């Protein structure tokens, strides 16, 4: 129960601009960086990350998902129109080990 409350609180805080992780904010940043996203591309990015999050939660891997998102937020750099999140390979591996390769693929497909 306590874990469910903590996760619900974290998700609620993430939806508030300027607080916590923001899937839509990361996708917007990605599109701003690459300069070639249509509204559909940005929606696909959001959908991929939300699908990965749901799958991770179903597998009991919400902590690993949250760590991967937090890493992307902290490592995110735009370099010459490309997103650089090279410092997040460990977090991606942890997510894959817990939730499976499909979740990792959904997660990284967004970037």
PDB file of C-alpha atoms in Angstrom:
ATOM      1  CA  UNK A   1       0.000   0.000   0.000  1.00  0.00           C
ATOM      2  CA  UNK A   2       2.785   2.410   0.938  1.00  0.00           C
ATOM      3  CA  UNK A   3       4.629   1.633  -2.310  1.00  0.00           C
ATOM      4  CA  UNK A   4       1.470   2.207  -4.364  1.00  0.00           C
ATOM      5  CA  UNK A   5       0.914   5.559  -2.630  1.00  0.00           C
ATOM      6  CA  UNK A   6       4.523   6.610  -3.250  1.00  0.00           C
ATOM      7  CA  UNK A   7       4.308   5.674  -6.903  1.00  0.00           C
ATOM      8  CA  UNK A   8       0.961   7.450  -7.329  1.00  0.00           C
ATOM      9  CA  UNK A   9       2.414  10.542  -5.707  1.00  0.00           C
ATOM     10  CA  UNK A  10       5.477  10.421  -7.954  1.00  0.00           C
ATOM     11  CA  UNK A  11       3.320  10.126 -11.066  1.00  0.00           C
ATOM     12  CA  UNK A  12       1.106  12.994  -9.925  1.00  0.00           C
ATOM     13  CA  UNK A  13       4.125  15.186  -9.252  1.00  0.00           C
ATOM     14  CA  UNK A  14       5.577  14.319 -12.644  1.00  0.00           C
ATOM     15  CA  UNK A  15       2.474  15.707 -14.302  1.00  0.00           C
ATOM     16  CA  UNK A  16       2.945  19.115 -12.669  1.00  0.00           C
ATOM     17  CA  UNK A  17       5.134  21.388 -14.780  1.00  0.00           C
ATOM     18  CA  UNK A  18       8.529  21.893 -13.185  1.00  0.00           C
ATOM     19  CA  UNK A  19       8.195  18.967 -10.770  1.00  0.00           C
ATOM     20  CA  UNK A  20       9.711  15.540 -11.175  1.00  0.00           C
ATOM     21  CA  UNK A  21       9.983  13.630 -14.429  1.00  0.00           C
ATOM     22  CA  UNK A  22       7.927  14.736 -17.364  1.00  0.00           C
ATOM     23  CA  UNK A  23       7.492  12.341 -20.237  1.00  0.00           C
ATOM     24  CA  UNK A  24       5.878  14.983 -22.411  1.00  0.00           C
ATOM     25  CA  UNK A  25       8.626  17.458 -21.497  1.00  0.00           C
ATOM     26  CA  UNK A  26      11.344  15.013 -22.515  1.00  0.00           C
ATOM     27  CA  UNK A  27       9.615  14.341 -25.813  1.00  0.00           C
ATOM     28  CA  UNK A  28       9.220  18.061 -26.431  1.00  0.00           C
ATOM     29  CA  UNK A  29      12.926  18.543 -25.675  1.00  0.00           C
ATOM     30  CA  UNK A  30      13.792  15.737 -28.086  1.00  0.00           C
ATOM     31  CA  UNK A  31      11.712  17.317 -30.841  1.00  0.00           C
ATOM     32  CA  UNK A  32      13.201  20.744 -30.154  1.00  0.00           C
ATOM     33  CA  UNK A  33      16.663  19.231 -30.407  1.00  0.00           C
ATOM     34  CA  UNK A  34      16.188  17.260 -33.601  1.00  0.00           C
ATOM     35  CA  UNK A  35      14.011  19.888 -35.262  1.00  0.00           C
ATOM     36  CA  UNK A  36      12.250  17.295 -37.382  1.00  0.00           C
ATOM     37  CA  UNK A  37       9.322  16.149 -35.239  1.00  0.00           C
ATOM     38  CA  UNK A  38       5.776  16.494 -36.409  1.00  0.00           C
ATOM     39  CA  UNK A  39       3.013  16.597 -33.772  1.00  0.00           C
ATOM     40  CA  UNK A  40       2.491  12.900 -34.532  1.00  0.00           C
ATOM     41  CA  UNK A  41       6.179  12.173 -33.884  1.00  0.00           C
ATOM     42  CA  UNK A  42       5.993  13.889 -30.505  1.00  0.00           C
ATOM     43  CA  UNK A  43       2.814  11.932 -29.678  1.00  0.00           C
ATOM     44  CA  UNK A  44       4.580   8.693 -30.695  1.00  0.00           C
ATOM     45  CA  UNK A  45       7.456   9.550 -28.352  1.00  0.00           C
ATOM     46  CA  UNK A  46       5.017  10.119 -25.490  1.00  0.00           C
ATOM     47  CA  UNK A  47       3.120   6.919 -26.319  1.00  0.00           C
ATOM     48  CA  UNK A  48       6.361   4.872 -26.382  1.00  0.00           C
ATOM     49  CA  UNK A  49       7.427   6.161 -22.982  1.00  0.00           C
ATOM     50  CA  UNK A  50       3.973   5.733 -21.451  1.00  0.00           C
ATOM     51  CA  UNK A  51       3.768   2.175 -22.841  1.00  0.00           C
ATOM     52  CA  UNK A  52       7.211   1.409 -21.413  1.00  0.00           C
ATOM     53  CA  UNK A  53       6.157   2.866 -18.067  1.00  0.00           C
ATOM     54  CA  UNK A  54       2.955   0.772 -17.958  1.00  0.00           C
ATOM     55  CA  UNK A  55       4.851  -2.388 -18.870  1.00  0.00           C
ATOM     56  CA  UNK A  56       7.527  -1.664 -16.268  1.00  0.00           C
ATOM     57  CA  UNK A  57       4.887  -1.118 -13.577  1.00  0.00           C
ATOM     58  CA  UNK A  58       3.157  -4.379 -14.539  1.00  0.00           C
ATOM     59  CA  UNK A  59       6.487  -6.178 -14.075  1.00  0.00           C
ATOM     60  CA  UNK A  60       7.144  -4.487 -10.721  1.00  0.00           C
ATOM     61  CA  UNK A  61       9.969  -2.429 -12.193  1.00  0.00           C
ATOM     62  CA  UNK A  62       8.734   1.095 -11.584  1.00  0.00           C
ATOM     63  CA  UNK A  63      11.895   2.012  -9.674  1.00  0.00           C
ATOM     64  CA  UNK A  64      14.071   1.007 -12.627  1.00  0.00           C
ATOM     65  CA  UNK A  65      11.848   2.973 -15.010  1.00  0.00           C
ATOM     66  CA  UNK A  66      11.978   6.028 -12.758  1.00  0.00           C
ATOM     67  CA  UNK A  67      15.775   5.748 -12.549  1.00  0.00           C
ATOM     68  CA  UNK A  68      16.036   5.554 -16.344  1.00  0.00           C
ATOM     69  CA  UNK A  69      13.793   8.616 -16.807  1.00  0.00           C
ATOM     70  CA  UNK A  70      15.712  10.544 -14.146  1.00  0.00           C
ATOM     71  CA  UNK A  71      18.978   9.681 -15.877  1.00  0.00           C
ATOM     72  CA  UNK A  72      17.679  10.829 -19.255  1.00  0.00           C
ATOM     73  CA  UNK A  73      16.582  14.107 -17.690  1.00  0.00           C
ATOM     74  CA  UNK A  74      19.974  14.687 -16.092  1.00  0.00           C
ATOM     75  CA  UNK A  75      22.089  13.522 -19.057  1.00  0.00           C
ATOM     76  CA  UNK A  76      19.970  15.003 -21.859  1.00  0.00           C
ATOM     77  CA  UNK A  77      22.050  17.163 -24.176  1.00  0.00           C
ATOM     78  CA  UNK A  78      21.364  18.358 -27.672  1.00  0.00           C
ATOM     79  CA  UNK A  79      24.475  18.081 -29.822  1.00  0.00           C
ATOM     80  CA  UNK A  80      24.219  19.151 -33.409  1.00  0.00           C
ATOM     81  CA  UNK A  81      20.565  18.161 -33.700  1.00  0.00           C
ATOM     82  CA  UNK A  82      21.050  14.797 -31.996  1.00  0.00           C
ATOM     83  CA  UNK A  83      19.985  13.786 -28.501  1.00  0.00           C
ATOM     84  CA  UNK A  84      22.904  12.647 -26.340  1.00  0.00           C
ATOM     85  CA  UNK A  85      21.984  10.524 -23.316  1.00  0.00           C
ATOM     86  CA  UNK A  86      25.087   8.331 -23.380  1.00  0.00           C
ATOM     87  CA  UNK A  87      25.437   8.308 -19.603  1.00  0.00           C
ATOM     88  CA  UNK A  88      22.298   6.201 -19.119  1.00  0.00           C
ATOM     89  CA  UNK A  89      23.367   2.778 -20.350  1.00  0.00           C
ATOM     90  CA  UNK A  90      23.481   1.296 -16.815  1.00  0.00           C
ATOM     91  CA  UNK A  91      19.940   2.492 -16.089  1.00  0.00           C
ATOM     92  CA  UNK A  92      18.750   1.092 -19.415  1.00  0.00           C
ATOM     93  CA  UNK A  93      20.345  -2.268 -18.627  1.00  0.00           C
ATOM     94  CA  UNK A  94      18.725  -2.291 -15.182  1.00  0.00           C
ATOM     95  CA  UNK A  95      15.344  -1.596 -16.758  1.00  0.00           C
ATOM     96  CA  UNK A  96      15.850  -4.371 -19.320  1.00  0.00           C
ATOM     97  CA  UNK A  97      17.015  -6.839 -16.661  1.00  0.00           C
ATOM     98  CA  UNK A  98      13.925  -6.196 -14.596  1.00  0.00           C
ATOM     99  CA  UNK A  99      11.172  -5.580 -17.148  1.00  0.00           C
ATOM    100  CA  UNK A 100      12.555  -7.255 -20.253  1.00  0.00           C
ATOM    101  CA  UNK A 101      14.119  -6.225 -23.519  1.00  0.00           C
ATOM    102  CA  UNK A 102      10.788  -5.115 -25.033  1.00  0.00           C
ATOM    103  CA  UNK A 103      10.382  -2.446 -22.362  1.00  0.00           C
ATOM    104  CA  UNK A 104      13.935  -1.227 -22.912  1.00  0.00           C
ATOM    105  CA  UNK A 105      13.311  -1.023 -26.662  1.00  0.00           C
ATOM    106  CA  UNK A 106      10.078   0.954 -26.121  1.00  0.00           C
ATOM    107  CA  UNK A 107      11.928   3.273 -23.764  1.00  0.00           C
ATOM    108  CA  UNK A 108      14.932   3.966 -26.000  1.00  0.00           C
ATOM    109  CA  UNK A 109      12.800   4.187 -29.158  1.00  0.00           C
ATOM    110  CA  UNK A 110      11.545   7.500 -27.820  1.00  0.00           C
ATOM    111  CA  UNK A 111      15.039   8.971 -28.068  1.00  0.00           C
TER     112      UNK A 111
END
